[in-house]
PDB file of C-alpha atoms in Angstrom:
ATOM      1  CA  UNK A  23       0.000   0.000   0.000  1.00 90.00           C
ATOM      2  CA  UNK A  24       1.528   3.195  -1.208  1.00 93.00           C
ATOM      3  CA  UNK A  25      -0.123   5.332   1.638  1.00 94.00           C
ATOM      4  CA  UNK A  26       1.374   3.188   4.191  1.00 95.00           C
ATOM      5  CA  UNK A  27       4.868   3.400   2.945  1.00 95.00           C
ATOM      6  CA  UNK A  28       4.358   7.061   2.424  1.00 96.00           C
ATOM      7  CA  UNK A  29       4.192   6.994   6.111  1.00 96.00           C
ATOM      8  CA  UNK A  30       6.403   4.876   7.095  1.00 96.00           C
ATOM      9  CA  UNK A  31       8.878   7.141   5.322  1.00 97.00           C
ATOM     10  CA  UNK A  32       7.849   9.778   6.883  1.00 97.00           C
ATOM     11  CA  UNK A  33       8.086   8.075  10.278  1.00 97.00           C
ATOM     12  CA  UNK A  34      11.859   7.429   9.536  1.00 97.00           C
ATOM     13  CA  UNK A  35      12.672  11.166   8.200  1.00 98.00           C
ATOM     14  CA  UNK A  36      10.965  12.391  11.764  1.00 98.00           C
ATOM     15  CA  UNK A  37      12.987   9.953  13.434  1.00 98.00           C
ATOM     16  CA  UNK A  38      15.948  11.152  11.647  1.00 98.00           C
ATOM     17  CA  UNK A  39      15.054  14.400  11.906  1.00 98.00           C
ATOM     18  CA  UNK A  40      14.626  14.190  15.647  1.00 98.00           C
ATOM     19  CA  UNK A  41      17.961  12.275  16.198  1.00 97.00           C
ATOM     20  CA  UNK A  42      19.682  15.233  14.218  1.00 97.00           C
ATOM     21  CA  UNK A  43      18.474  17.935  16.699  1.00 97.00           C
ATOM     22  CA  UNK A  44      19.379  15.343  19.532  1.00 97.00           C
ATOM     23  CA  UNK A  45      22.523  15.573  18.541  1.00 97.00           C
ATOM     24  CA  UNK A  46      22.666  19.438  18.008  1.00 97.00           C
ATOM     25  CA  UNK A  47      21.363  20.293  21.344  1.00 97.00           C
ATOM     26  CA  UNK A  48      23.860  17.864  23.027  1.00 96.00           C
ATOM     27  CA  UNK A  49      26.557  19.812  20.990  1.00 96.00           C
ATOM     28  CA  UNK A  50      24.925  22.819  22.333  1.00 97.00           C
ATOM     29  CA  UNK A  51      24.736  21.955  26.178  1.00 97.00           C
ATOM     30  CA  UNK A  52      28.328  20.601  25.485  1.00 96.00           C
ATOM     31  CA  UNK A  53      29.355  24.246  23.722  1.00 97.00           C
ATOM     32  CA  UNK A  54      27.434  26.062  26.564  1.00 97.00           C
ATOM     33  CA  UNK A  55      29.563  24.264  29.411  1.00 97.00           C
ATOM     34  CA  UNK A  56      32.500  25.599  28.059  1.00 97.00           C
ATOM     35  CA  UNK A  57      31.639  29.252  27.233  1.00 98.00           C
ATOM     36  CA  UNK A  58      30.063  28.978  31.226  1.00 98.00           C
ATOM     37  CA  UNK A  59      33.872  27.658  32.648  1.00 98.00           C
ATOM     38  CA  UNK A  60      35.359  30.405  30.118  1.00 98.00           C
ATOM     39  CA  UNK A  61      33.223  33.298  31.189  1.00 98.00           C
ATOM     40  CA  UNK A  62      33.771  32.069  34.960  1.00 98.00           C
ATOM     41  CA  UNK A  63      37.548  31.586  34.345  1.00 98.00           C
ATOM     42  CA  UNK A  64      37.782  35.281  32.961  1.00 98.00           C
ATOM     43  CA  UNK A  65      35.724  37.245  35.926  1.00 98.00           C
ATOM     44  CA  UNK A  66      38.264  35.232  38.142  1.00 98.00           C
ATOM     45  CA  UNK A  67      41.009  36.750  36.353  1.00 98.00           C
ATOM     46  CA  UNK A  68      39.728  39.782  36.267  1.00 98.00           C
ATOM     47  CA  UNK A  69      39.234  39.713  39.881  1.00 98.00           C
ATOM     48  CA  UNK A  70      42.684  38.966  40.395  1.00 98.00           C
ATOM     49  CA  UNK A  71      43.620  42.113  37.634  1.00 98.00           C
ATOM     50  CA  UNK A  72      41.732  44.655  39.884  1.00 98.00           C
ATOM     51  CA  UNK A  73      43.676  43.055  43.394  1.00 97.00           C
ATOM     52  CA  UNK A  74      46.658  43.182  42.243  1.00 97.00           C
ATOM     53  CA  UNK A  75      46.948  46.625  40.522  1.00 97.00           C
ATOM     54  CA  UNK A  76      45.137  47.916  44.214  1.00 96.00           C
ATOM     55  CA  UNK A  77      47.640  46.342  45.489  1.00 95.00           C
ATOM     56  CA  UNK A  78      50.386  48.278  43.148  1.00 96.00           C
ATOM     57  CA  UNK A  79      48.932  51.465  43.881  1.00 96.00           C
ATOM     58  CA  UNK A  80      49.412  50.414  47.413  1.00 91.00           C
ATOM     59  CA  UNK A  81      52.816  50.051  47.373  1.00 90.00           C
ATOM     60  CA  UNK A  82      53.292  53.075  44.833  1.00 94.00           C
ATOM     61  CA  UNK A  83      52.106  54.801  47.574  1.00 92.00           C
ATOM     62  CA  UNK A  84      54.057  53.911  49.922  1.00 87.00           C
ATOM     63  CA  UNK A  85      57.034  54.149  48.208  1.00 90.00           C
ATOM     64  CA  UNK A  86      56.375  57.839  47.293  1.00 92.00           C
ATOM     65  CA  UNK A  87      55.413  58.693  50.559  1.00 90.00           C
ATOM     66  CA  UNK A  88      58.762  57.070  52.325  1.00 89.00           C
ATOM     67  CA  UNK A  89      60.950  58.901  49.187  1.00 91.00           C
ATOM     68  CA  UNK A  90      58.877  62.188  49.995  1.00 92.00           C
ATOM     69  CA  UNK A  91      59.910  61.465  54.052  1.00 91.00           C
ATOM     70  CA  UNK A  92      63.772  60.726  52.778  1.00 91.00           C
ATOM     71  CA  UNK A  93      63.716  63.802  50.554  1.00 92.00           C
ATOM     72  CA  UNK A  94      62.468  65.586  53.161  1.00 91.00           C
ATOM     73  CA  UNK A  95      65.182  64.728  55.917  1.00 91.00           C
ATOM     74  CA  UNK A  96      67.818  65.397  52.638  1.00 90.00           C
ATOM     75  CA  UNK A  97      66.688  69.133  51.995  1.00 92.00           C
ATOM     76  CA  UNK A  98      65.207  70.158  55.376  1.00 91.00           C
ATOM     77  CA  UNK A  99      67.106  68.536  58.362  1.00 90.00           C
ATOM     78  CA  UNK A 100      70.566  69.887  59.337  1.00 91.00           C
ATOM     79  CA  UNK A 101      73.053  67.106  58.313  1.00 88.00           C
ATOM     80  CA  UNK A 102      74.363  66.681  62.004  1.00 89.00           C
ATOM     81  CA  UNK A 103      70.353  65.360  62.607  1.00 89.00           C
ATOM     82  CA  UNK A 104      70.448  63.069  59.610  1.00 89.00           C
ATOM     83  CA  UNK A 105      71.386  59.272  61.727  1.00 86.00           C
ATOM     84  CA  UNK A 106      67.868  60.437  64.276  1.00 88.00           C
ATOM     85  CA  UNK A 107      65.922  60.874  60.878  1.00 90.00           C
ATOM     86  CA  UNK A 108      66.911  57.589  59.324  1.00 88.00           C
ATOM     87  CA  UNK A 109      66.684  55.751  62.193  1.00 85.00           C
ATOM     88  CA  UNK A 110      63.067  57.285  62.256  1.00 86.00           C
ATOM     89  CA  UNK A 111      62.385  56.450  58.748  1.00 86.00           C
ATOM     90  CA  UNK A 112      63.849  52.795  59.743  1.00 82.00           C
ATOM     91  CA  UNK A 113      61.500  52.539  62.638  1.00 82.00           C
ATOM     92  CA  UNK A 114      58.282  53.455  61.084  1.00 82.00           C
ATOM     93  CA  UNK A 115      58.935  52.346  57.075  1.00 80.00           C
ATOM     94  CA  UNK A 116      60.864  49.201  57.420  1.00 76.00           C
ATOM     95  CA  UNK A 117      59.834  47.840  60.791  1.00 73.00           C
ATOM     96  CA  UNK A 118      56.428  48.868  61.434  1.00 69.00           C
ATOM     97  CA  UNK A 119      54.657  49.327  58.094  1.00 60.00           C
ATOM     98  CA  UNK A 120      56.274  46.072  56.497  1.00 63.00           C
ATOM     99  CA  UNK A 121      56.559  44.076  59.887  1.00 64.00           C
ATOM    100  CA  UNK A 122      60.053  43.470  60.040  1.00 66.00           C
ATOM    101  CA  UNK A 123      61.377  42.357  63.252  1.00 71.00           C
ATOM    102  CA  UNK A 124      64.539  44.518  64.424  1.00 71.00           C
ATOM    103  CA  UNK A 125      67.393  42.382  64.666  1.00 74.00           C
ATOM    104  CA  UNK A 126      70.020  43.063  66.956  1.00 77.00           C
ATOM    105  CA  UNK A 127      72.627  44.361  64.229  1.00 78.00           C
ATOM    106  CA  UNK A 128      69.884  46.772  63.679  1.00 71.00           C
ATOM    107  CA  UNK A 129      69.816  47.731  67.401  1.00 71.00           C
ATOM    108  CA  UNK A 130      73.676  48.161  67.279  1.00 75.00           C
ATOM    109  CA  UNK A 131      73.514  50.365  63.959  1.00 72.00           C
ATOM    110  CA  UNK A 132      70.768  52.633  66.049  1.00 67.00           C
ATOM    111  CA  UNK A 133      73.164  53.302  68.625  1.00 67.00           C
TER     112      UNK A 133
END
């Protein structure tokens, strides 16, 4: 019977037809999984841009601040005063702000 072949033809092409976009939308979960771990991947480095480059300008900072202190003690302090003024600058810049412990060749070098 022509009419039932006709169908069952038709019955096959939808089956095809169905197997084919199967196929594609496992491809597209598959193709979405990666853009998600991409797009996750990037905001993480991102993230990590924007730490570190606060944490550049933090130490920019501070490094202009303790050359401003140094320049200071240079062009303003009489030269007799300078060992008081480093050993200022020591106290507060290298000890204190970075949490270095004074050793006791530092102590001696204060004296």
């Amino acid at each position: 019977n022509p009419k039932e072949m006709m169908m069952t033809d038709m019955k096959t092409q939808i089956r095809d037809m169905d197997d084919e976009l199967q196929r594609t939308l496992r491809g597209n979960e598959q193709w979405e999984i990666w853009f998600n771990e991409k797009t996750s991947k990037i905001d993480a480095l991102q993230k990590e841009t924007k730490d570190l480059k606060s944490q550049v300008q933090e130490k920019e900072k501070f490094i202009s601040l303790f050359v401003e202190d140094l320049h200071k003690l240079y062009a303003e302090t009489d030269s007799s005063l300078w060992k008081g003024g480093l050993k200022h600058l020591y106290l507060t810049d290298v000890t204190q702000d970075n949490k270095r412990s004074i050793t006791k060749e530092d102590k001696e070098r204060m004296k």
